[in-house]
mmCIF file of C-alpha atoms (C1' of nucleotides) in Angstrom:
data_model
loop_
_atom_site.group_PDB
_atom_site.id
_atom_site.type_symbol
_atom_site.label_atom_id
_atom_site.label_comp_id
_atom_site.label_asym_id
_atom_site.label_seq_id
_atom_site.Cartn_x
_atom_site.Cartn_y
_atom_site.Cartn_z
ATOM 1 C CA UNK A 1 39.124 -110.252 27.807
ATOM 2 C CA UNK A 2 42.662 -109.037 27.560
ATOM 3 C CA UNK A 3 42.351 -105.307 27.869
ATOM 4 C CA UNK A 4 45.282 -104.871 30.225
ATOM 5 C CA UNK A 5 48.547 -105.160 28.412
ATOM 6 C CA UNK A 6 51.737 -105.724 30.336
ATOM 7 C CA UNK A 7 54.501 -103.169 30.044
ATOM 8 C CA UNK A 8 56.450 -105.591 27.931
ATOM 9 C CA UNK A 9 53.534 -105.979 25.538
ATOM 10 C CA UNK A 10 52.999 -102.249 25.309
ATOM 11 C CA UNK A 11 56.647 -101.647 24.574
ATOM 12 C CA UNK A 12 56.679 -104.260 21.853
ATOM 13 C CA UNK A 13 53.483 -102.943 20.255
ATOM 14 C CA UNK A 14 54.745 -99.373 20.201
ATOM 15 C CA UNK A 15 58.115 -100.462 18.912
ATOM 16 C CA UNK A 16 56.435 -102.226 16.014
ATOM 17 C CA UNK A 17 54.262 -99.225 15.238
ATOM 18 C CA UNK A 18 57.168 -96.790 15.389
ATOM 19 C CA UNK A 19 59.356 -98.939 13.183
ATOM 20 C CA UNK A 20 56.584 -99.304 10.613
ATOM 21 C CA UNK A 21 56.462 -95.521 10.508
ATOM 22 C CA UNK A 22 60.064 -94.366 10.816
ATOM 23 C CA UNK A 23 62.275 -97.425 10.494
ATOM 24 C CA UNK A 24 64.751 -98.986 12.870
ATOM 25 C CA UNK A 25 67.049 -95.963 13.006
ATOM 26 C CA UNK A 26 64.176 -93.520 13.344
ATOM 27 C CA UNK A 27 62.999 -94.233 16.872
ATOM 28 C CA UNK A 28 64.577 -94.492 20.310
ATOM 29 C CA UNK A 29 64.106 -96.001 23.732
ATOM 30 C CA UNK A 30 63.129 -92.505 24.801
ATOM 31 C CA UNK A 31 60.229 -92.498 22.343
ATOM 32 C CA UNK A 32 59.015 -95.779 23.789
ATOM 33 C CA UNK A 33 59.543 -94.499 27.300
ATOM 34 C CA UNK A 34 57.243 -91.555 26.676
ATOM 35 C CA UNK A 35 54.604 -93.616 24.906
ATOM 36 C CA UNK A 36 54.409 -96.333 27.553
ATOM 37 C CA UNK A 37 55.018 -94.166 30.577
ATOM 38 C CA UNK A 38 58.008 -95.948 32.067
ATOM 39 C CA UNK A 39 61.662 -94.988 32.157
ATOM 40 C CA UNK A 40 64.066 -96.185 29.500
ATOM 41 C CA UNK A 41 65.879 -98.287 32.081
ATOM 42 C CA UNK A 42 62.690 -100.280 32.580
ATOM 43 C CA UNK A 43 62.577 -101.019 28.887
ATOM 44 C CA UNK A 44 66.143 -102.250 29.013
ATOM 45 C CA UNK A 45 64.976 -104.666 31.693
ATOM 46 C CA UNK A 46 62.735 -106.407 29.128
ATOM 47 C CA UNK A 47 64.881 -105.800 26.058
ATOM 48 C CA UNK A 48 68.536 -105.433 27.071
ATOM 49 C CA UNK A 49 69.571 -104.097 23.678
ATOM 50 C CA UNK A 50 67.799 -102.605 20.702
ATOM 51 C CA UNK A 51 68.810 -105.648 18.706
ATOM 52 C CA UNK A 52 66.863 -107.824 21.116
ATOM 53 C CA UNK A 53 63.882 -105.534 20.769
ATOM 54 C CA UNK A 54 63.774 -105.557 16.992
ATOM 55 C CA UNK A 55 64.149 -109.325 16.863
ATOM 56 C CA UNK A 56 61.211 -109.831 19.231
ATOM 57 C CA UNK A 57 59.232 -107.296 17.220
ATOM 58 C CA UNK A 58 59.749 -109.207 14.002
ATOM 59 C CA UNK A 59 58.769 -112.462 15.669
ATOM 60 C CA UNK A 60 55.543 -111.069 17.084
ATOM 61 C CA UNK A 61 54.662 -109.308 13.840
ATOM 62 C CA UNK A 62 55.302 -112.471 11.847
ATOM 63 C CA UNK A 63 53.164 -114.530 14.185
ATOM 64 C CA UNK A 64 50.291 -112.079 13.806
ATOM 65 C CA UNK A 65 50.517 -112.204 10.024
ATOM 66 C CA UNK A 66 50.719 -115.987 9.982
ATOM 67 C CA UNK A 67 47.602 -116.163 12.118
ATOM 68 C CA UNK A 68 45.802 -113.802 9.761
ATOM 69 C CA UNK A 69 46.765 -115.954 6.788
ATOM 70 C CA UNK A 70 45.553 -119.097 8.502
ATOM 71 C CA UNK A 71 42.283 -117.379 9.327
ATOM 72 C CA UNK A 72 41.464 -116.973 5.630
ATOM 73 C CA UNK A 73 38.727 -119.414 4.634
ATOM 74 C CA UNK A 74 40.357 -121.990 2.308
ATOM 75 C CA UNK A 75 37.049 -122.426 0.486
ATOM 76 C CA UNK A 76 37.062 -118.881 -0.868
ATOM 77 C CA UNK A 77 37.830 -118.234 -4.534
ATOM 78 C CA UNK A 78 41.398 -117.088 -5.078
ATOM 79 C CA UNK A 79 40.563 -113.577 -6.238
ATOM 80 C CA UNK A 80 38.736 -112.977 -2.974
ATOM 81 C CA UNK A 81 41.689 -114.298 -1.011
ATOM 82 C CA UNK A 82 43.960 -111.901 -2.846
ATOM 83 C CA UNK A 83 41.556 -109.040 -2.216
ATOM 84 C CA UNK A 84 41.603 -109.797 1.501
ATOM 85 C CA UNK A 85 45.364 -110.011 1.495
ATOM 86 C CA UNK A 86 45.744 -106.692 -0.304
ATOM 87 C CA UNK A 87 43.339 -104.989 2.078
ATOM 88 C CA UNK A 88 45.198 -106.448 5.029
ATOM 89 C CA UNK A 89 48.494 -105.349 3.546
ATOM 90 C CA UNK A 90 47.319 -101.769 3.151
ATOM 91 C CA UNK A 91 45.391 -101.497 6.395
ATOM 92 C CA UNK A 92 48.215 -99.930 8.380
ATOM 93 C CA UNK A 93 48.533 -97.193 5.770
ATOM 94 C CA UNK A 94 45.246 -95.727 6.890
ATOM 95 C CA UNK A 95 46.012 -96.362 10.556
ATOM 96 C CA UNK A 96 48.917 -93.943 10.555
ATOM 97 C CA UNK A 97 51.025 -94.049 7.425
ATOM 98 C CA UNK A 98 52.669 -97.284 8.432
ATOM 99 C CA UNK A 99 54.100 -99.831 6.033
ATOM 100 C CA UNK A 100 54.809 -103.529 6.503
ATOM 101 C CA UNK A 101 57.379 -103.956 9.281
ATOM 102 C CA UNK A 102 59.411 -106.457 7.310
ATOM 103 C CA UNK A 103 59.383 -104.299 4.191
ATOM 104 C CA UNK A 104 60.733 -101.463 6.296
ATOM 105 C CA UNK A 105 63.374 -103.627 7.930
ATOM 106 C CA UNK A 106 64.406 -104.894 4.518
ATOM 107 C CA UNK A 107 65.330 -101.297 3.748
ATOM 108 C CA UNK A 108 67.272 -101.013 7.021
ATOM 109 C CA UNK A 109 68.762 -104.484 6.739
ATOM 110 C CA UNK A 110 72.380 -103.391 6.321
ATOM 111 C CA UNK A 111 72.318 -101.829 9.775
ATOM 112 C CA UNK A 112 70.785 -104.868 11.480
ATOM 113 C CA UNK A 113 72.248 -108.095 12.913
ATOM 114 C CA UNK A 114 72.162 -111.354 11.008
ATOM 115 C CA UNK A 115 69.419 -112.868 13.179
ATOM 116 C CA UNK A 116 67.045 -110.132 12.081
ATOM 117 C CA UNK A 117 67.877 -110.709 8.446
ATOM 118 C CA UNK A 118 66.983 -114.363 8.840
ATOM 119 C CA UNK A 119 63.698 -113.540 10.544
ATOM 120 C CA UNK A 120 62.766 -111.075 7.813
ATOM 121 C CA UNK A 121 63.712 -113.601 5.143
ATOM 122 C CA UNK A 122 61.442 -116.148 6.806
ATOM 123 C CA UNK A 123 58.599 -113.612 6.734
ATOM 124 C CA UNK A 124 59.116 -113.006 3.032
ATOM 125 C CA UNK A 125 59.147 -116.718 2.267
ATOM 126 C CA UNK A 126 55.995 -117.393 4.267
ATOM 127 C CA UNK A 127 54.078 -114.714 2.409
ATOM 128 C CA UNK A 128 55.420 -115.711 -0.976
ATOM 129 C CA UNK A 129 54.522 -119.339 -0.386
ATOM 130 C CA UNK A 130 50.996 -118.414 0.633
ATOM 131 C CA UNK A 131 50.606 -116.172 -2.416
ATOM 132 C CA UNK A 132 51.939 -118.879 -4.720
ATOM 133 C CA UNK A 133 49.193 -121.227 -3.586
ATOM 134 C CA UNK A 134 46.567 -118.547 -4.085
ATOM 135 C CA UNK A 135 47.875 -117.815 -7.573
ATOM 136 C CA UNK A 136 47.896 -121.495 -8.496
ATOM 137 C CA UNK A 137 44.341 -121.823 -7.286
ATOM 138 C CA UNK A 138 43.294 -118.675 -9.145
ATOM 139 C CA UNK A 139 44.763 -119.841 -12.425
ATOM 140 C CA UNK A 140 42.977 -123.163 -12.125
ATOM 141 C CA UNK A 141 39.697 -121.417 -11.326
ATOM 142 C CA UNK A 142 40.141 -118.704 -13.897
ATOM 143 C CA UNK A 143 39.795 -115.933 -11.294
ATOM 144 C CA UNK A 144 43.426 -114.815 -11.415
ATOM 145 C CA UNK A 145 46.116 -114.591 -14.064
ATOM 146 C CA UNK A 146 49.756 -115.466 -13.484
ATOM 147 C CA UNK A 147 52.413 -115.990 -16.097
ATOM 148 C CA UNK A 148 55.134 -118.539 -15.570
ATOM 149 C CA UNK A 149 55.549 -120.580 -12.409
ATOM 150 C CA UNK A 150 53.330 -119.665 -9.466
ATOM 151 C CA UNK A 151 56.416 -119.363 -7.247
ATOM 152 C CA UNK A 152 58.148 -116.718 -9.329
ATOM 153 C CA UNK A 153 54.856 -114.955 -10.029
ATOM 154 C CA UNK A 154 54.247 -114.864 -6.269
ATOM 155 C CA UNK A 155 57.662 -113.325 -5.620
ATOM 156 C CA UNK A 156 56.904 -110.644 -8.178
ATOM 157 C CA UNK A 157 53.457 -110.028 -6.731
ATOM 158 C CA UNK A 158 54.813 -109.749 -3.203
ATOM 159 C CA UNK A 159 57.531 -107.353 -4.358
ATOM 160 C CA UNK A 160 54.916 -105.289 -6.182
ATOM 161 C CA UNK A 161 52.822 -105.085 -3.026
ATOM 162 C CA UNK A 162 55.801 -104.025 -0.928
ATOM 163 C CA UNK A 163 56.769 -101.414 -3.496
ATOM 164 C CA UNK A 164 53.204 -100.211 -3.745
ATOM 165 C CA UNK A 165 52.685 -99.525 -0.053
ATOM 166 C CA UNK A 166 55.854 -97.489 -0.207
ATOM 167 C CA UNK A 167 54.517 -95.500 -3.156
ATOM 168 C CA UNK A 168 51.026 -95.252 -1.690
ATOM 169 C CA UNK A 169 52.381 -93.632 1.442
ATOM 170 C CA UNK A 170 54.716 -91.411 -0.546
ATOM 171 C CA UNK A 171 51.804 -90.044 -2.594
ATOM 172 C CA UNK A 172 49.174 -90.171 0.130
ATOM 173 C CA UNK A 173 46.938 -92.421 -1.950
ATOM 174 C CA UNK A 174 45.889 -96.047 -1.875
ATOM 175 C CA UNK A 175 45.230 -96.365 -5.599
ATOM 176 C CA UNK A 176 48.710 -97.714 -6.232
ATOM 177 C CA UNK A 177 47.984 -100.719 -4.115
ATOM 178 C CA UNK A 178 44.767 -101.289 -6.012
ATOM 179 C CA UNK A 179 46.645 -101.085 -9.314
ATOM 180 C CA UNK A 180 48.632 -104.116 -8.258
ATOM 181 C CA UNK A 181 45.645 -106.206 -7.299
ATOM 182 C CA UNK A 182 43.884 -105.369 -10.567
ATOM 183 C CA UNK A 183 46.892 -106.565 -12.528
ATOM 184 C CA UNK A 184 46.551 -110.114 -11.208
ATOM 185 C CA UNK A 185 42.799 -110.356 -11.492
ATOM 186 C CA UNK A 186 41.265 -112.120 -14.466
ATOM 187 C CA UNK A 187 39.342 -109.846 -16.816
ATOM 188 C CA UNK A 188 35.618 -110.079 -16.000
ATOM 189 C CA UNK B 1 88.669 -85.472 -18.074
ATOM 190 C CA UNK B 2 87.168 -84.816 -14.716
ATOM 191 C CA UNK B 3 89.178 -86.961 -12.351
ATOM 192 C CA UNK B 4 89.489 -84.359 -9.610
ATOM 193 C CA UNK B 5 86.285 -84.017 -7.706
ATOM 194 C CA UNK B 6 85.695 -81.030 -5.496
ATOM 195 C CA UNK B 7 85.060 -81.607 -1.822
ATOM 196 C CA UNK B 8 81.438 -80.750 -2.349
ATOM 197 C CA UNK B 9 81.117 -83.356 -5.088
ATOM 198 C CA UNK B 10 82.845 -85.989 -3.000
ATOM 199 C CA UNK B 11 80.577 -85.305 -0.060
ATOM 200 C CA UNK B 12 77.481 -85.559 -2.205
ATOM 201 C CA UNK B 13 78.619 -88.777 -3.866
ATOM 202 C CA UNK B 14 79.417 -90.436 -0.563
ATOM 203 C CA UNK B 15 76.174 -89.213 0.962
ATOM 204 C CA UNK B 16 74.247 -90.811 -1.883
ATOM 205 C CA UNK B 17 76.153 -94.069 -1.544
ATOM 206 C CA UNK B 18 75.701 -94.211 2.219
ATOM 207 C CA UNK B 19 71.993 -93.471 2.028
ATOM 208 C CA UNK B 20 71.492 -96.156 -0.609
ATOM 209 C CA UNK B 21 73.097 -98.566 1.830
ATOM 210 C CA UNK B 22 71.838 -97.550 5.276
ATOM 211 C CA UNK B 23 69.111 -94.966 4.749
ATOM 212 C CA UNK B 24 68.818 -91.360 5.833
ATOM 213 C CA UNK B 25 68.941 -92.126 9.556
ATOM 214 C CA UNK B 26 71.781 -94.588 9.179
ATOM 215 C CA UNK B 27 74.673 -92.289 8.377
ATOM 216 C CA UNK B 28 76.208 -89.138 9.855
ATOM 217 C CA UNK B 29 78.310 -86.135 9.019
ATOM 218 C CA UNK B 30 81.088 -87.920 10.837
ATOM 219 C CA UNK B 31 80.902 -90.825 8.382
ATOM 220 C CA UNK B 32 81.208 -88.394 5.502
ATOM 221 C CA UNK B 33 84.000 -86.562 7.258
ATOM 222 C CA UNK B 34 86.066 -89.747 7.504
ATOM 223 C CA UNK B 35 85.352 -90.804 3.928
ATOM 224 C CA UNK B 36 86.207 -87.474 2.343
ATOM 225 C CA UNK B 37 88.990 -86.479 4.704
ATOM 226 C CA UNK B 38 87.689 -83.119 5.874
ATOM 227 C CA UNK B 39 86.150 -82.089 9.188
ATOM 228 C CA UNK B 40 82.414 -82.138 9.730
ATOM 229 C CA UNK B 41 82.393 -78.356 10.013
ATOM 230 C CA UNK B 42 83.643 -78.161 6.439
ATOM 231 C CA UNK B 43 80.721 -80.279 5.306
ATOM 232 C CA UNK B 44 78.360 -77.942 7.103
ATOM 233 C CA UNK B 45 79.884 -75.164 5.021
ATOM 234 C CA UNK B 46 78.526 -76.785 1.845
ATOM 235 C CA UNK B 47 75.403 -78.298 3.339
ATOM 236 C CA UNK B 48 74.297 -76.290 6.369
ATOM 237 C CA UNK B 49 71.839 -78.946 7.511
ATOM 238 C CA UNK B 50 71.291 -82.613 6.807
ATOM 239 C CA UNK B 51 68.004 -81.687 5.172
ATOM 240 C CA UNK B 52 69.894 -79.569 2.654
ATOM 241 C CA UNK B 53 72.232 -82.448 1.990
ATOM 242 C CA UNK B 54 69.549 -85.022 1.322
ATOM 243 C CA UNK B 55 67.664 -82.665 -0.966
ATOM 244 C CA UNK B 56 70.745 -82.014 -3.062
ATOM 245 C CA UNK B 57 71.452 -85.733 -3.094
ATOM 246 C CA UNK B 58 68.027 -86.524 -4.492
ATOM 247 C CA UNK B 59 68.392 -83.836 -7.146
ATOM 248 C CA UNK B 60 71.756 -85.112 -8.322
ATOM 249 C CA UNK B 61 70.651 -88.731 -8.274
ATOM 250 C CA UNK B 62 67.509 -87.881 -10.240
ATOM 251 C CA UNK B 63 69.498 -85.970 -12.817
ATOM 252 C CA UNK B 64 71.820 -88.916 -13.294
ATOM 253 C CA UNK B 65 68.913 -91.302 -13.795
ATOM 254 C CA UNK B 66 67.169 -88.945 -16.205
ATOM 255 C CA UNK B 67 70.346 -88.733 -18.246
ATOM 256 C CA UNK B 68 70.625 -92.506 -18.315
ATOM 257 C CA UNK B 69 67.034 -92.791 -19.517
ATOM 258 C CA UNK B 70 67.606 -90.254 -22.242
ATOM 259 C CA UNK B 71 70.705 -92.109 -23.341
ATOM 260 C CA UNK B 72 68.649 -95.196 -24.212
ATOM 261 C CA UNK B 73 68.383 -95.545 -27.982
ATOM 262 C CA UNK B 74 64.718 -94.867 -28.900
ATOM 263 C CA UNK B 75 64.992 -97.227 -31.850
ATOM 264 C CA UNK B 76 65.529 -100.280 -29.644
ATOM 265 C CA UNK B 77 62.742 -102.817 -29.208
ATOM 266 C CA UNK B 78 60.871 -102.376 -25.944
ATOM 267 C CA UNK B 79 61.992 -105.636 -24.359
ATOM 268 C CA UNK B 80 65.602 -104.586 -24.788
ATOM 269 C CA UNK B 81 64.852 -101.199 -23.252
ATOM 270 C CA UNK B 82 63.303 -102.930 -20.266
ATOM 271 C CA UNK B 83 66.283 -105.266 -19.990
ATOM 272 C CA UNK B 84 68.624 -102.273 -19.901
ATOM 273 C CA UNK B 85 66.477 -100.568 -17.333
ATOM 274 C CA UNK B 86 66.380 -103.627 -15.080
ATOM 275 C CA UNK B 87 70.118 -104.068 -15.311
ATOM 276 C CA UNK B 88 70.639 -100.412 -14.502
ATOM 277 C CA UNK B 89 68.227 -100.684 -11.614
ATOM 278 C CA UNK B 90 70.077 -103.606 -10.091
ATOM 279 C CA UNK B 91 73.597 -102.434 -10.826
ATOM 280 C CA UNK B 92 74.157 -100.831 -7.438
ATOM 281 C CA UNK B 93 73.277 -104.100 -5.750
ATOM 282 C CA UNK B 94 76.494 -105.629 -6.967
ATOM 283 C CA UNK B 95 78.476 -102.456 -6.297
ATOM 284 C CA UNK B 96 77.904 -102.680 -2.549
ATOM 285 C CA UNK B 97 74.451 -103.843 -1.576
ATOM 286 C CA UNK B 98 72.906 -100.505 -2.424
ATOM 287 C CA UNK B 99 69.326 -99.975 -3.460
ATOM 288 C CA UNK B 100 67.697 -97.117 -5.356
ATOM 289 C CA UNK B 101 68.133 -93.893 -3.375
ATOM 290 C CA UNK B 102 64.540 -92.855 -3.877
ATOM 291 C CA UNK B 103 63.193 -96.255 -2.921
ATOM 292 C CA UNK B 104 65.189 -96.005 0.288
ATOM 293 C CA UNK B 105 64.026 -92.463 0.988
ATOM 294 C CA UNK B 106 60.447 -93.546 0.364
ATOM 295 C CA UNK B 107 60.913 -95.867 3.342
ATOM 296 C CA UNK B 108 62.340 -93.008 5.424
ATOM 297 C CA UNK B 109 59.870 -90.457 4.120
ATOM 298 C CA UNK B 110 58.057 -89.868 7.413
ATOM 299 C CA UNK B 111 61.254 -88.528 8.946
ATOM 300 C CA UNK B 112 62.021 -86.184 6.054
ATOM 301 C CA UNK B 113 60.903 -82.652 5.144
ATOM 302 C CA UNK B 114 58.192 -81.989 2.604
ATOM 303 C CA UNK B 115 60.607 -80.765 -0.067
ATOM 304 C CA UNK B 116 62.269 -84.174 -0.114
ATOM 305 C CA UNK B 117 58.932 -85.918 -0.443
ATOM 306 C CA UNK B 118 58.163 -83.826 -3.491
ATOM 307 C CA UNK B 119 61.530 -84.547 -5.063
ATOM 308 C CA UNK B 120 61.109 -88.287 -4.490
ATOM 309 C CA UNK B 121 57.592 -88.153 -5.908
ATOM 310 C CA UNK B 122 58.959 -86.461 -9.011
ATOM 311 C CA UNK B 123 61.521 -89.247 -9.379
ATOM 312 C CA UNK B 124 58.824 -91.893 -9.154
ATOM 313 C CA UNK B 125 56.682 -90.133 -11.751
ATOM 314 C CA UNK B 126 59.563 -89.715 -14.183
ATOM 315 C CA UNK B 127 60.399 -93.394 -14.030
ATOM 316 C CA UNK B 128 56.794 -94.507 -14.260
ATOM 317 C CA UNK B 129 56.169 -92.296 -17.269
ATOM 318 C CA UNK B 130 59.216 -93.667 -19.017
ATOM 319 C CA UNK B 131 58.189 -97.241 -18.257
ATOM 320 C CA UNK B 132 54.643 -96.581 -19.466
ATOM 321 C CA UNK B 133 55.964 -95.561 -22.866
ATOM 322 C CA UNK B 134 58.157 -98.630 -23.034
ATOM 323 C CA UNK B 135 55.244 -100.868 -22.118
ATOM 324 C CA UNK B 136 52.995 -99.248 -24.722
ATOM 325 C CA UNK B 137 55.662 -99.749 -27.341
ATOM 326 C CA UNK B 138 56.225 -103.334 -26.250
ATOM 327 C CA UNK B 139 52.564 -104.212 -26.469
ATOM 328 C CA UNK B 140 52.340 -102.762 -29.947
ATOM 329 C CA UNK B 141 55.439 -104.665 -31.049
ATOM 330 C CA UNK B 142 54.501 -107.848 -29.276
ATOM 331 C CA UNK B 143 57.737 -107.922 -27.274
ATOM 332 C CA UNK B 144 56.150 -107.146 -23.895
ATOM 333 C CA UNK B 145 52.879 -107.926 -22.206
ATOM 334 C CA UNK B 146 50.925 -105.465 -20.067
ATOM 335 C CA UNK B 147 47.380 -105.805 -18.896
ATOM 336 C CA UNK B 148 45.180 -102.723 -18.562
ATOM 337 C CA UNK B 149 46.386 -99.196 -19.178
ATOM 338 C CA UNK B 150 50.122 -98.709 -19.707
ATOM 339 C CA UNK B 151 50.163 -96.098 -16.924
ATOM 340 C CA UNK B 152 48.833 -98.371 -14.217
ATOM 341 C CA UNK B 153 50.867 -101.299 -15.520
ATOM 342 C CA UNK B 154 53.961 -99.094 -15.326
ATOM 343 C CA UNK B 155 53.218 -98.138 -11.717
ATOM 344 C CA UNK B 156 52.914 -101.807 -10.847
ATOM 345 C CA UNK B 157 56.099 -102.662 -12.719
ATOM 346 C CA UNK B 158 58.041 -99.886 -11.010
ATOM 347 C CA UNK B 159 56.750 -100.972 -7.607
ATOM 348 C CA UNK B 160 57.711 -104.548 -8.376
ATOM 349 C CA UNK B 161 61.223 -103.428 -9.292
ATOM 350 C CA UNK B 162 61.577 -101.396 -6.096
ATOM 351 C CA UNK B 163 60.295 -104.293 -4.026
ATOM 352 C CA UNK B 164 62.569 -106.703 -5.840
ATOM 353 C CA UNK B 165 65.804 -104.850 -5.201
ATOM 354 C CA UNK B 166 64.837 -104.854 -1.547
ATOM 355 C CA UNK B 167 64.263 -108.602 -1.613
ATOM 356 C CA UNK B 168 67.333 -109.243 -3.759
ATOM 357 C CA UNK B 169 69.541 -107.542 -1.222
ATOM 358 C CA UNK B 170 67.777 -109.246 1.665
ATOM 359 C CA UNK B 171 68.456 -112.685 0.178
ATOM 360 C CA UNK B 172 71.810 -111.887 -1.409
ATOM 361 C CA UNK B 173 70.565 -112.851 -4.856
ATOM 362 C CA UNK B 174 69.655 -111.079 -8.043
ATOM 363 C CA UNK B 175 67.194 -113.661 -9.297
ATOM 364 C CA UNK B 176 64.274 -111.812 -7.783
ATOM 365 C CA UNK B 177 64.915 -108.857 -10.011
ATOM 366 C CA UNK B 178 65.056 -111.142 -13.003
ATOM 367 C CA UNK B 179 61.733 -112.706 -12.016
ATOM 368 C CA UNK B 180 60.127 -109.307 -12.456
ATOM 369 C CA UNK B 181 61.576 -108.671 -15.875
ATOM 370 C CA UNK B 182 60.514 -112.113 -17.092
ATOM 371 C CA UNK B 183 56.952 -111.447 -16.009
ATOM 372 C CA UNK B 184 56.580 -108.546 -18.437
ATOM 373 C CA UNK B 185 58.340 -110.183 -21.367
ATOM 374 C CA UNK B 186 56.266 -111.763 -24.115
ATOM 375 C CA UNK B 187 56.564 -115.522 -24.355
ATOM 376 C CA UNK B 188 59.114 -116.424 -27.066
ATOM 377 C "C1'" DG C 1 59.885 -104.452 38.181
ATOM 378 C "C1'" DT C 2 60.670 -99.721 38.313
ATOM 379 C "C1'" DC C 3 63.107 -96.017 39.645
ATOM 380 C "C1'" DT C 4 67.224 -92.358 39.970
ATOM 381 C "C1'" DA C 5 71.427 -91.332 38.486
ATOM 382 C "C1'" DT C 6 74.857 -91.496 35.469
ATOM 383 C "C1'" DA C 7 78.157 -92.959 32.068
ATOM 384 C "C1'" DC C 8 79.648 -92.561 27.616
ATOM 385 C "C1'" DA C 9 79.286 -92.271 22.718
ATOM 386 C "C1'" DT C 10 77.149 -90.195 18.846
ATOM 387 C "C1'" DG C 11 75.158 -86.635 16.128
ATOM 388 C "C1'" DG C 12 73.916 -82.116 14.269
ATOM 389 C "C1'" DA C 13 75.280 -77.656 14.392
ATOM 390 C "C1'" DT C 14 77.850 -73.078 15.262
ATOM 391 C "C1'" DA C 15 81.602 -69.504 16.443
ATOM 392 C "C1'" DG C 16 85.640 -67.781 15.310
ATOM 393 C "C1'" DA C 17 90.674 -68.268 14.065
ATOM 394 C "C1'" DC C 18 93.506 -68.995 10.065
ATOM 395 C "C1'" DG D 1 87.388 -73.068 2.481
ATOM 396 C "C1'" DT D 2 89.066 -75.512 6.273
ATOM 397 C "C1'" DC D 3 90.273 -75.858 10.720
ATOM 398 C "C1'" DT D 4 89.839 -76.136 16.207
ATOM 399 C "C1'" DA D 5 86.970 -75.940 19.750
ATOM 400 C "C1'" DT D 6 82.833 -76.366 21.687
ATOM 401 C "C1'" DC D 7 77.822 -76.685 22.537
ATOM 402 C "C1'" DC D 8 73.999 -79.198 23.521
ATOM 403 C "C1'" DA D 9 70.705 -82.646 22.516
ATOM 404 C "C1'" DT D 10 70.015 -87.391 21.755
ATOM 405 C "C1'" DG D 11 70.642 -92.303 22.291
ATOM 406 C "C1'" DT D 12 72.048 -96.693 24.212
ATOM 407 C "C1'" DA D 13 73.217 -98.806 28.148
ATOM 408 C "C1'" DT D 14 74.400 -99.891 33.155
ATOM 409 C "C1'" DA D 15 74.694 -99.646 38.423
ATOM 410 C "C1'" DG D 16 72.396 -99.737 42.348
ATOM 411 C "C1'" DA D 17 68.559 -98.144 45.505
ATOM 412 C "C1'" DC D 18 63.749 -99.145 46.525
#
DNA sequence: GTCTATACATGGATAGAC
DNA sequence: GTCTATCCATGTATAGAC
C-alpha cells in the first residue's frame, strides 16, 4: 500500500491536475501551496523554478501513459484497443474538465523552455507510434479503417483526439470524442 | 485605403496576435502598451477589463473568418474548397508560430468568463457547419471521402485540424496539417 | 524539510490632471 | 483620448532561522 504520498509527490500530482485544467500560465506556486498545505518556499525546495516543475510533471505524466499503453492486452482486437485508448483519453474530462497535459502544454509551448518542448514531442511520438500499430492491426483484421500509411493516419487520429477533448470540454459533452472513434471503426 | 489604424484597432490586432501565440494568460496590458506605443491606462480606456478585451478579440476574429468563408467561390469543387480552408487554417503558423485564436482559447477556457465560452462555441459551430457542407458536396462529387453523417465527419475533421496546428507548431513542421487534408481527399 | 520574512517584478485596474 | 501616478494583489524566488 502506498496511501501516504510525500510532499513532493503531492505537489507534482496537483501541478499536473492544475495544468490540465488551466494551463501552465494559469496556476501558481500559491495554488499548490494551498492545495498541499505547505508554504511556497517548501515547494521551491523540491522544484527550484517553475520550469523544473513543469518538466518533472511532463515526465511523470508520460511515464503513467506509457505504463497504461503497455498494460493493454496485445491479444485484443484493434477496435477494442482503440476504444480503451479513447476512454482513457477522455477520462480526465469527467474527473474535472481536464484535458491531456501534453495537449495543453502544446498550446502553451511558446512560453516554455526547449526541454519541455522536447518532452512533449516525445509524448506525441510515443502515442502516435502506438496508434499506428493499432491501426495497422485493425486494417489487417478488418476491425478498423485507415486510409494511406498507418503512420500518417495515426498522426491524424491523434490530432483528432486532442482536438476533440478540447471541443468536448468547450461544449460540456463527450460525444465529440465518440465521433472520432466511430470514424475509424469499420462499419459493422 | 485604410492604412491608418486607430489605437483601438491596433490594440485589438496585437491582442489577437499575442493570444494566438501565448494564450490568454500569456500576455499582458504592458505587452500591448509597448507594441502600440500608448500607456496601459489608455488601453483600459478602450477595454476596461481583460475580459472585455478577449471578448472583442473573439468577435473580430470570428467576423474575419466568416468573411473568408463567404469569399470562397461556391462553384469550386469540394476538394479545392478544403485545400483553401486548410491553407487558411495554417497560414498563421508561418506568420509567427500562431495557432487559431479559438483553438487556443478552448485550451484556456476554464480561466475565461462564460460569454467567451459562448463566443468560442459559436466559432466552432460556424466552422463545423461550413465543413459539413463541403464534405457533403465532396462525397456527392467524388472528390472527398467522409464516413457517416457529414455533420459528425465535419466535427472530426475540424478537431483534427485544430489538433494538427498544435502539433505542427510543436514540431516546427507543416506536414501534419497536410496529413489531415490528405486523409479526407478521394484517392486519385 | 519546513518555516518566516522578504525581495522584487509583474499584472490588472483606477483617479485625476491635461 | 492620453497621460502620470499610484494602488494593491499576485507570482516567482531567495535568505536564513529552526
